[in-house]
């Protein structure tokens, strides 16, 4: 009995193994495919790295070149491997750090080496140890300064490395000079290979990535608000049940934790030369400020969303009917404003396309405020007011955030010289419309019609195709 | 006139320069001092790095050793500089990555080198280029997998490096073998030096840092809620005016963006061997889950805080008087619960010290709910209800979060075998107290007295001194 049981077990294990194995292989293949599809630049980058390393390796392999540079030619291969990063900015930053640090540390190391050699056989190793210890400890401590860590961390590492290698090398002075020259020139060759390949072959600009990241963050918030607006009262029931259907609404969650990627992209972008519509001194700090405002808005939306999916905040039909109109409009118009801003920001244009939506949202906010504060509630059970009041107040916060984001986008637009796009409506007319909408709490239902009329006119703004393929810019 | 004006300008420039310069020097000195005071381990780390590099440099400097290892002895110096990181986990991770990657890539590179040498003078460089290109492109692509990036990024870099260097080196097979042996042994020497110094001299454990980070994050939320509780209604007026006085309340802001540091600490901690009360397979994933819950709570607090400092949500005196008691109690007790949890978590103990506070907070929440929903509001202007209702609802969310954090801390406590601490009150008595408090909405003012009585009994729990020096554990 026992034997048959254990043999059965082994049999099932053997039968299970290939299935498990092929399953694992398929899973890895699928993940690899997805990784490439999510960002095809990853494939290009891998090929670029392979190409650059092969070029420099051959340089190392061929004897004539090998003879002139000696074993230190391998520094060229090392430089390519260590310096080649995903974006132009990161590669440039690392390359410049490596080059400059080698130059400075080489000079200082040479000086230390010379100084120590003057102090005799006993003094030399002692003096050298003191020099190496002091510079290593000091440079390591300097790496803790946040600003230096962000931009020059790699340079300080290479500084410690080169200084230690050169100052303690047991060579004579002229040998050390030759070593320093070879190391510098091979690093120059490797670094140049990286920079040439990274800029000329399908360049990935960190600045553009930052621009796109912030635009897509604004858009994600807009998507949530628009989705909330169009099925506001459904949402509070459905979202708990059919989470998958509403998954696209939850895109905003990634905005909550985008700070570190924004900061590193901005640090890389600072190294990048002017390219396309980005100048060398593009206002990247302003991008970080805008990113922080967008995150502020995401925190409000997170609180709002958690309120809506909490079971005890179901809003009764009676209350819903009263606040539905202004809540829906507020959310929808804020969402449209954010999406218009995102679209303008992505295309680096200034246009008044978000203004009417913001005006509408503010009008809706005003009417929601007066609804919440008016005597409308007297004949309703107070226990039904609380959830509605909370959701309403949080929505009002969201409108405030939207306004701040719009201001920041406009400020950035003038700092970074975004192109002005003439709307199909004259500025006078659009200001008139905004005025009508912002004053028109009484006839607020007219405003969407006016806005729809604008969007029906032939599109003048550049039409941008989003990730999912749908048109983002509707005005 | 012009001359005197410009000479005046130059004079003021010259007079201004030293003042500016000394000012700058003082500023840098102050910042350096602060950097060291904020975390004295930074100074120790710098000295450790200096010590390790000096040791290995001398090893390289002395001729007898130099002769046996040749120029490749510099790999030992390089290994120390590149591998030595702030925490034990990061150093171990980098060291193991470097060692293993060199071993594997060395073997494969040797194979590639041998295979290519069989294919004749014309075939050899072509085959070598193909090998180098394929492995560099593939390894670079593999580095994009998030899980691999988190743990093995450095290993893959070294894999590309070693494979390229060995396979294209123009040496004969036996020379390559010698090169591989020297490189491996020097890396072993450098890596061992790092690991020995990092573990034996004032070790910095990433796991302990993660533990402390999450404990201090929970504590920061607790500080805010306690501060809010004790001066709840003052806050909405004062915070806009005297922001500096309330700066300590805003500590929670750093919790919002702690995700990336938690993740990197957890990644480092996974490399660390068992030490003190941390085992090798400590449940670090559970720490990340707890960290996420704490951040969820911080988002609610952020929304609550922004509501309180918005000018249009000033709560009138009449409304305040009605909800003051339960709001204050709810906030104060949630804050105390979080601080008790933080203190237990920091000392890795399980104790019921947070339970009575959570029970009190839940009782206060229940009474706040019934207050908000009761007919109390009938004689109050509805426009005054809305801000109070919003603040109340957000506070209720905070209580929910606090409960979830407590559950997660308890779960982690049993997974990680936290020590159980017997309270000075018998379990029966404490359960009784909890029962009284959670049921006692009518005589809820008694509960604080009971709790205070507990804290008057001789402290059995370990007393923990917080950052600011005050006692955290009061029960």
Coordinates of C-alpha atoms in Angstrom, one line a residue, chain A:
Chain A
X1 CA 0.0 0.0 0.0
X2 CA 2.7 2.4 1.1
X3 CA 4.8 1.7 -1.9
X4 CA 2.0 2.2 -4.4
X5 CA 1.1 5.5 -2.6
X6 CA 4.6 6.8 -2.8
X7 CA 5.1 5.7 -6.4
X8 CA 1.8 7.4 -7.2
X9 CA 3.1 10.5 -5.6
X10 CA 6.4 10.4 -7.6
X11 CA 4.4 9.7 -10.7
X12 CA 2.2 12.7 -10.2
X13 CA 5.3 14.8 -9.4
X14 CA 6.9 13.7 -12.6
X15 CA 3.8 14.4 -14.6
X16 CA 3.4 17.7 -12.8
X17 CA 6.9 18.9 -13.3
X18 CA 6.9 19.5 -17.1
X19 CA 3.5 21.1 -16.9
X20 CA 4.8 23.4 -14.1
X21 CA 8.0 24.0 -16.0
X22 CA 6.3 24.9 -19.3
X23 CA 3.9 27.0 -17.3
X24 CA 6.7 28.9 -15.7
X25 CA 8.4 29.3 -19.1
X26 CA 5.2 30.7 -20.6
X27 CA 4.8 33.1 -17.7
X28 CA 8.3 34.4 -18.1
X29 CA 7.8 34.8 -21.9
X30 CA 4.6 36.7 -21.3
X31 CA 6.2 39.0 -18.8
X32 CA 9.1 39.6 -21.1
X33 CA 6.7 40.5 -23.9
X34 CA 4.7 42.8 -21.7
X35 CA 7.9 44.5 -20.5
X36 CA 8.8 45.2 -24.1
X37 CA 5.3 46.2 -25.1
X38 CA 4.9 48.6 -22.2
X39 CA 7.9 50.6 -23.3
X40 CA 9.5 49.5 -26.6
X41 CA 12.4 51.9 -25.8
X42 CA 13.6 49.2 -23.4
X43 CA 14.4 46.9 -26.3
X44 CA 16.1 49.8 -28.2
X45 CA 18.1 50.6 -25.1
X46 CA 19.3 47.0 -24.7
X47 CA 20.4 46.9 -28.4
X48 CA 22.1 50.3 -28.0
X49 CA 24.1 49.0 -25.0
X50 CA 25.0 45.8 -26.8
X51 CA 26.2 47.8 -29.8
X52 CA 28.3 50.3 -27.8
X53 CA 30.0 47.6 -25.8
X54 CA 30.7 45.5 -28.9
X55 CA 32.3 48.5 -30.6
X56 CA 34.5 49.3 -27.7
X57 CA 35.4 45.6 -27.0
X58 CA 36.6 45.2 -30.6
X59 CA 38.7 48.3 -30.0
X60 CA 40.2 46.5 -27.1
X61 CA 40.5 43.2 -28.9
X62 CA 42.5 44.3 -31.9
X63 CA 46.2 44.0 -31.2
X64 CA 47.4 47.3 -32.8
X65 CA 45.2 49.3 -30.6
X66 CA 45.8 47.1 -27.6
X67 CA 49.5 47.6 -27.9
X68 CA 49.2 51.4 -27.8
X69 CA 46.9 51.5 -24.8
X70 CA 47.9 48.3 -23.0
X71 CA 45.8 46.7 -20.3
X72 CA 44.3 50.0 -19.4
X73 CA 42.2 49.9 -22.6
X74 CA 39.8 47.8 -20.5
X75 CA 38.9 51.1 -18.8
X76 CA 37.1 52.0 -22.0
X77 CA 35.0 48.9 -21.9
X78 CA 34.3 49.4 -18.2
X79 CA 33.3 53.0 -18.8
X80 CA 30.8 52.1 -21.4
X81 CA 29.2 49.4 -19.2
X82 CA 29.0 51.6 -16.1
X83 CA 28.1 54.9 -17.7
X84 CA 25.5 53.9 -20.3
X85 CA 22.1 54.6 -18.7
X86 CA 18.5 54.6 -20.0
X87 CA 18.2 58.4 -20.7
X88 CA 20.5 60.9 -22.3
X89 CA 20.5 63.0 -19.1
X90 CA 21.5 60.1 -16.8
X91 CA 24.3 59.0 -19.3
X92 CA 25.6 62.5 -19.6
X93 CA 25.5 63.1 -15.9
X94 CA 27.4 59.8 -15.2
X95 CA 29.9 60.4 -18.0
X96 CA 30.7 64.0 -17.0
X97 CA 31.0 62.9 -13.3
X98 CA 33.3 60.1 -14.2
X99 CA 35.5 62.3 -16.5
X100 CA 35.8 65.3 -14.2
X101 CA 36.3 63.2 -11.1
X102 CA 39.1 61.2 -12.7
X103 CA 40.7 64.4 -13.9
X104 CA 40.6 66.2 -10.5
X105 CA 41.4 63.1 -8.4
X106 CA 44.2 62.2 -10.8
X107 CA 45.8 65.6 -10.3
X108 CA 45.4 65.5 -6.5
X109 CA 46.6 61.8 -6.4
X110 CA 49.7 62.7 -8.4
X111 CA 50.4 65.5 -5.9
X112 CA 49.9 63.2 -2.9
X113 CA 52.1 60.6 -4.5
X114 CA 54.9 63.1 -5.1
X115 CA 54.6 64.7 -1.7
X116 CA 54.8 61.3 0.0
X117 CA 57.8 60.1 -2.0
X118 CA 59.7 63.2 -0.7
X119 CA 59.4 62.0 2.9
X120 CA 61.6 59.0 2.8
X121 CA 61.1 55.2 3.1
X122 CA 59.5 55.2 6.5
X123 CA 57.4 58.4 6.1
X124 CA 56.0 57.5 2.7
X125 CA 53.5 54.7 3.5
X126 CA 52.4 56.6 6.7
X127 CA 51.8 59.8 4.8
X128 CA 50.0 57.9 2.0
X129 CA 47.7 56.1 4.4
X130 CA 46.9 59.4 6.1
X131 CA 46.0 61.0 2.7
X132 CA 43.9 58.0 1.5
X133 CA 42.1 57.8 4.8
X134 CA 41.3 61.6 5.0
X135 CA 40.1 61.9 1.4
X136 CA 38.0 58.7 1.6
X137 CA 36.4 59.6 4.9
X138 CA 35.7 63.2 3.8
X139 CA 34.4 62.3 0.3
X140 CA 32.1 59.6 1.8
X141 CA 30.7 62.1 4.3
X142 CA 30.2 64.7 1.5
X143 CA 28.1 62.1 -0.3
X144 CA 25.5 62.4 2.5
X145 CA 24.6 66.1 1.5
X146 CA 21.2 65.6 -0.2
X147 CA 21.9 68.1 -3.1
X148 CA 25.3 66.5 -3.8
X149 CA 23.9 63.0 -3.6
X150 CA 21.3 63.9 -6.2
X151 CA 23.8 65.1 -8.8
X152 CA 27.4 64.3 -7.9
X153 CA 27.2 61.0 -6.0
X154 CA 28.9 59.0 -8.8
X155 CA 31.6 61.6 -9.3
X156 CA 32.6 61.4 -5.6
X157 CA 32.8 57.6 -5.8
X158 CA 35.1 57.8 -8.8
X159 CA 37.1 60.5 -7.0
X160 CA 37.8 58.2 -4.1
X161 CA 38.6 55.4 -6.5
X162 CA 41.1 57.3 -8.7
X163 CA 42.8 59.1 -5.9
X164 CA 43.3 55.8 -4.0
X165 CA 44.6 53.9 -7.0
X166 CA 47.0 56.6 -8.2
X167 CA 48.3 57.8 -4.9
X168 CA 49.2 54.3 -3.5
X169 CA 50.4 52.8 -6.8
X170 CA 54.0 51.7 -6.2
X171 CA 55.1 53.3 -9.5
X172 CA 57.7 56.0 -10.1
X173 CA 56.4 59.5 -10.9
X174 CA 56.7 59.2 -14.7
X175 CA 54.9 55.8 -14.7
X176 CA 52.1 57.3 -12.7
X177 CA 51.8 60.2 -15.2
X178 CA 51.5 57.6 -18.0
X179 CA 48.9 55.6 -16.1
X180 CA 46.9 58.8 -15.4
X181 CA 47.1 59.8 -19.1
X182 CA 46.0 56.3 -20.3
X183 CA 43.1 56.1 -17.8
X184 CA 41.9 59.5 -18.7
X185 CA 42.1 58.9 -22.5
X186 CA 40.4 55.5 -22.3
X187 CA 37.6 56.9 -20.1
X188 CA 37.3 59.7 -22.7
X189 CA 36.9 57.2 -25.5
X190 CA 34.4 55.0 -23.6
X191 CA 32.4 58.1 -22.4
X192 CA 32.3 59.6 -25.9
X193 CA 31.1 56.3 -27.3
X194 CA 28.2 56.2 -24.8
X195 CA 27.2 59.8 -25.4
X196 CA 27.3 59.5 -29.2
X197 CA 25.2 56.4 -29.2
X198 CA 22.8 57.6 -26.6
X199 CA 22.2 60.9 -28.4
X200 CA 22.3 59.7 -32.0
X201 CA 20.4 56.4 -31.8
X202 CA 16.8 56.8 -30.7
X203 CA 17.6 59.2 -27.8
X204 CA 15.5 58.9 -24.6
X205 CA 15.3 62.4 -23.1
X206 CA 14.6 62.4 -19.3
X207 CA 13.1 65.9 -19.7
X208 CA 10.5 64.6 -22.2
X209 CA 9.7 61.7 -19.9
X210 CA 9.2 64.1 -17.0
X211 CA 6.9 66.2 -19.1
X212 CA 4.9 63.1 -20.1
X213 CA 4.8 61.7 -16.6
X214 CA 3.3 64.9 -15.2
X215 CA 0.9 65.3 -18.1
X216 CA -0.3 61.7 -17.6
X217 CA -0.6 62.2 -13.8
X218 CA -2.9 65.2 -14.4
X219 CA -4.8 63.2 -17.0
X220 CA -5.3 60.3 -14.6
X221 CA -6.9 62.6 -12.0
X222 CA -9.0 64.0 -14.8
X223 CA -10.1 60.5 -15.8
X224 CA -11.2 59.7 -12.3
X225 CA -13.2 62.9 -11.9
X226 CA -14.8 62.6 -15.3
X227 CA -15.7 58.9 -14.6
X228 CA -17.0 60.0 -11.2
X229 CA -19.0 62.7 -12.7
X230 CA -20.6 60.6 -15.4
X231 CA -21.7 57.8 -13.1
X232 CA -21.4 59.5 -9.7
X233 CA -24.2 57.9 -7.9
X234 CA -23.7 54.5 -9.4
X235 CA -20.2 54.5 -8.3
X236 CA -20.7 54.3 -4.6
X237 CA -22.7 51.0 -5.1
X238 CA -20.8 49.4 -7.9
X239 CA -17.2 50.0 -7.1
X240 CA -17.2 47.5 -4.3
X241 CA -18.7 44.9 -6.4
X242 CA -17.2 45.2 -9.9
X243 CA -13.8 46.6 -9.2
X244 CA -12.4 45.4 -12.5
X245 CA -14.7 47.4 -14.6
X246 CA -13.7 50.6 -12.9
X247 CA -10.0 49.8 -12.9
X248 CA -9.2 52.6 -15.3
X249 CA -10.6 55.0 -12.7
X250 CA -8.0 53.9 -10.2
X251 CA -5.2 55.1 -12.3
X252 CA -4.8 58.0 -10.0
X253 CA -3.4 55.7 -7.3
X254 CA 0.0 55.7 -9.0
X255 CA 0.1 59.5 -8.7
X256 CA 0.3 59.2 -4.9
X257 CA 3.8 57.7 -5.1
X258 CA 5.3 59.5 -8.1
X259 CA 7.5 61.9 -6.1
X260 CA 10.8 59.9 -6.3
X261 CA 10.5 59.2 -10.0
X262 CA 9.7 62.9 -10.7
X263 CA 12.8 64.0 -8.7
X264 CA 15.2 61.6 -10.4
X265 CA 13.9 62.5 -13.8
X266 CA 14.3 66.2 -13.0
X267 CA 17.9 65.6 -11.8
X268 CA 18.7 63.7 -15.1
X269 CA 17.0 66.4 -17.2
X270 CA 19.2 69.1 -15.8
X271 CA 22.2 67.4 -17.5
X272 CA 20.6 67.4 -20.9
X273 CA 21.6 69.9 -23.6
X274 CA 18.8 71.9 -25.3
X275 CA 16.9 69.7 -27.7
X276 CA 13.6 70.2 -29.5
X277 CA 11.5 72.7 -27.5
X278 CA 13.5 72.1 -24.3
X279 CA 16.2 74.6 -23.7
X280 CA 19.3 73.8 -21.5
X281 CA 18.0 75.9 -18.6
X282 CA 14.4 74.6 -18.8
X283 CA 12.5 75.4 -15.6
X284 CA 12.6 71.9 -14.1
X285 CA 12.1 73.1 -10.6
X286 CA 8.7 74.4 -11.6
X287 CA 7.9 70.9 -12.9
X288 CA 8.5 69.5 -9.4
X289 CA 6.3 72.2 -7.9
X290 CA 3.5 71.3 -10.4
X291 CA 4.0 67.6 -9.6
X292 CA 3.6 68.3 -5.9
X293 CA 0.3 70.2 -6.5
X294 CA -0.9 67.2 -8.6
X295 CA -0.1 64.9 -5.7
X296 CA -1.9 67.2 -3.3
X297 CA -5.0 66.8 -5.5
X298 CA -4.5 63.0 -5.6
X299 CA -4.5 62.9 -1.8
X300 CA -7.9 64.7 -1.8
X301 CA -9.2 62.3 -4.4
X302 CA -8.0 59.3 -2.4
X303 CA -9.9 60.6 0.7
X304 CA -13.0 61.2 -1.5
X305 CA -12.7 57.7 -3.1
X306 CA -12.4 56.0 0.3
X307 CA -15.4 57.9 1.5
X308 CA -17.4 56.7 -1.5
X309 CA -16.6 53.0 -1.2
X310 CA -17.3 53.0 2.6
X311 CA -20.5 51.1 3.1
X312 CA -21.9 53.5 5.7
X313 CA -21.8 56.5 3.3
X314 CA -24.5 55.3 0.9
X315 CA -26.4 58.4 0.0
X316 CA -30.2 58.1 -0.1
X317 CA -32.1 58.6 -3.3
X318 CA -33.8 61.8 -2.0
X319 CA -30.5 63.5 -1.1
X320 CA -28.9 62.3 -4.3
X321 CA -31.6 63.9 -6.4
X322 CA -31.0 67.2 -4.8
X323 CA -27.2 67.4 -5.1
X324 CA -26.8 65.1 -8.1
X325 CA -26.8 67.9 -10.7
X326 CA -24.2 70.2 -9.1
X327 CA -21.9 67.3 -7.9
X328 CA -22.0 65.6 -11.3
X329 CA -21.3 68.9 -13.1
X330 CA -18.5 69.9 -10.7
X331 CA -16.8 66.6 -11.0
X332 CA -17.2 66.3 -14.8
X333 CA -16.1 69.9 -15.4
X334 CA -13.1 69.6 -13.1
X335 CA -12.2 66.4 -14.8
X336 CA -12.5 68.0 -18.3
X337 CA -10.4 71.0 -17.1
X338 CA -7.7 68.6 -15.9
X339 CA -7.7 66.7 -19.1
X340 CA -7.6 69.8 -21.2
X341 CA -4.6 71.0 -19.0
X342 CA -2.9 67.6 -19.4
X343 CA -3.3 67.8 -23.1
X344 CA -2.0 71.3 -23.4
X345 CA 0.9 70.4 -21.1
X346 CA 1.8 67.3 -23.1
X347 CA 1.9 69.3 -26.3
X348 CA 3.6 72.2 -24.6
X349 CA 1.0 74.7 -25.8
X350 CA -0.8 77.5 -24.0
X351 CA -4.5 77.6 -24.8
X352 CA -7.6 78.8 -23.0
X353 CA -9.3 75.4 -23.5
X354 CA -9.4 74.5 -19.8
X355 CA -10.7 78.0 -18.7
X356 CA -14.4 77.4 -19.6
X357 CA -14.4 74.1 -17.7
X358 CA -12.8 75.7 -14.7
X359 CA -15.3 78.4 -14.8
X360 CA -18.1 75.8 -15.0
X361 CA -16.6 73.8 -12.2
X362 CA -16.5 77.0 -10.0
X363 CA -20.0 77.8 -10.9
X364 CA -21.1 74.3 -9.9
X365 CA -19.0 74.6 -6.7
X366 CA -20.8 77.8 -5.8
X367 CA -24.2 76.3 -6.4
X368 CA -23.2 73.1 -4.5
X369 CA -22.1 75.3 -1.6
X370 CA -25.3 77.2 -1.5
X371 CA -27.2 73.9 -1.8
X372 CA -25.3 72.4 1.1
X373 CA -25.9 75.5 3.2
X374 CA -29.4 76.4 2.2
X375 CA -32.6 75.4 3.9
X376 CA -33.2 72.7 1.4
X377 CA -32.3 70.2 4.1
X378 CA -35.1 71.1 6.6
X379 CA -37.4 68.4 5.4
X380 CA -34.8 65.7 5.1
X381 CA -33.6 63.3 7.8
X382 CA -30.4 64.9 9.1
X383 CA -28.7 61.5 9.2
X384 CA -28.8 61.5 5.4
X385 CA -27.2 64.9 5.1
X386 CA -23.8 63.9 6.6
X387 CA -22.5 61.6 3.9
X388 CA -23.6 64.0 1.2
X389 CA -22.1 67.0 3.0
X390 CA -18.8 65.2 3.3
X391 CA -18.6 64.1 -0.3
X392 CA -19.6 67.6 -1.3
X393 CA -17.0 69.3 0.8
X394 CA -14.2 67.0 -0.5
X395 CA -15.4 67.8 -4.1
X396 CA -15.1 71.5 -3.3
X397 CA -11.5 70.9 -2.2
X398 CA -10.8 69.1 -5.5
X399 CA -12.0 72.2 -7.4
X400 CA -9.6 74.3 -5.4
X401 CA -6.8 71.9 -6.3
X402 CA -7.8 72.0 -9.9
X403 CA -7.5 75.8 -10.0
X404 CA -4.1 75.7 -8.4
X405 CA -2.9 73.1 -10.9
X406 CA -4.2 75.3 -13.7
X407 CA -2.4 78.4 -12.3
X408 CA 0.8 76.4 -12.0
X409 CA 0.5 75.0 -15.6
X410 CA 0.0 78.6 -16.9
X411 CA 3.0 79.8 -14.9
X412 CA 5.1 77.0 -16.3
X413 CA 3.8 77.8 -19.8
X414 CA 5.2 81.3 -19.6
X415 CA 8.4 80.3 -17.9
X416 CA 9.1 77.6 -20.5
X417 CA 7.8 79.6 -23.4
X418 CA 5.0 77.2 -24.4
X419 CA 3.6 78.0 -27.8
X420 CA 0.4 79.9 -27.7
X421 CA -2.5 78.3 -29.6
X422 CA -5.3 80.5 -30.8
X423 CA -8.6 78.9 -30.0
X424 CA -11.2 78.8 -32.7
X425 CA -13.2 81.3 -30.6
X426 CA -11.8 84.8 -30.3
X427 CA -10.3 85.7 -26.9
X428 CA -13.0 88.3 -26.3
X429 CA -15.7 85.8 -27.0
X430 CA -14.1 83.2 -24.8
X431 CA -13.7 85.6 -21.9
X432 CA -17.3 86.6 -22.4
X433 CA -18.3 82.9 -22.2
X434 CA -16.2 82.4 -19.0
X435 CA -17.9 85.5 -17.5
X436 CA -21.3 84.2 -18.3
X437 CA -20.5 80.8 -17.0
X438 CA -18.9 82.0 -13.7
X439 CA -21.7 84.4 -13.0
X440 CA -24.5 82.1 -14.2
X441 CA -25.4 80.1 -11.1
X442 CA -29.1 80.6 -12.1
X443 CA -28.8 79.6 -15.7
X444 CA -25.8 77.3 -15.2
X445 CA -27.4 74.6 -17.4
X446 CA -26.7 76.9 -20.4
X447 CA -22.9 76.7 -20.0
X448 CA -22.4 73.1 -21.0
X449 CA -24.2 74.0 -24.2
X450 CA -21.9 76.9 -24.9
X451 CA -18.9 74.7 -24.2
X452 CA -20.2 72.0 -26.4
X453 CA -20.6 74.6 -29.1
X454 CA -16.9 75.5 -28.8
X455 CA -16.0 71.9 -29.1
X456 CA -18.1 71.4 -32.2
X457 CA -16.1 74.1 -34.1
X458 CA -13.3 72.6 -36.2
X459 CA -10.3 71.6 -34.0
X460 CA -7.5 74.1 -34.1
X461 CA -5.5 72.7 -31.2
X462 CA -3.1 69.8 -32.1
X463 CA -5.0 66.5 -31.7
X464 CA -3.2 64.1 -29.4
X465 CA -3.6 60.4 -29.2
X466 CA -3.4 59.0 -25.7
X467 CA -2.1 55.7 -24.5
X468 CA -5.4 53.9 -24.9
X469 CA -5.8 55.3 -28.4
X470 CA -8.7 57.6 -27.7
X471 CA -8.5 61.3 -28.5
X472 CA -7.7 63.3 -25.4
X473 CA -8.1 66.8 -26.8
X474 CA -11.8 67.4 -27.5
X475 CA -12.0 71.1 -27.6

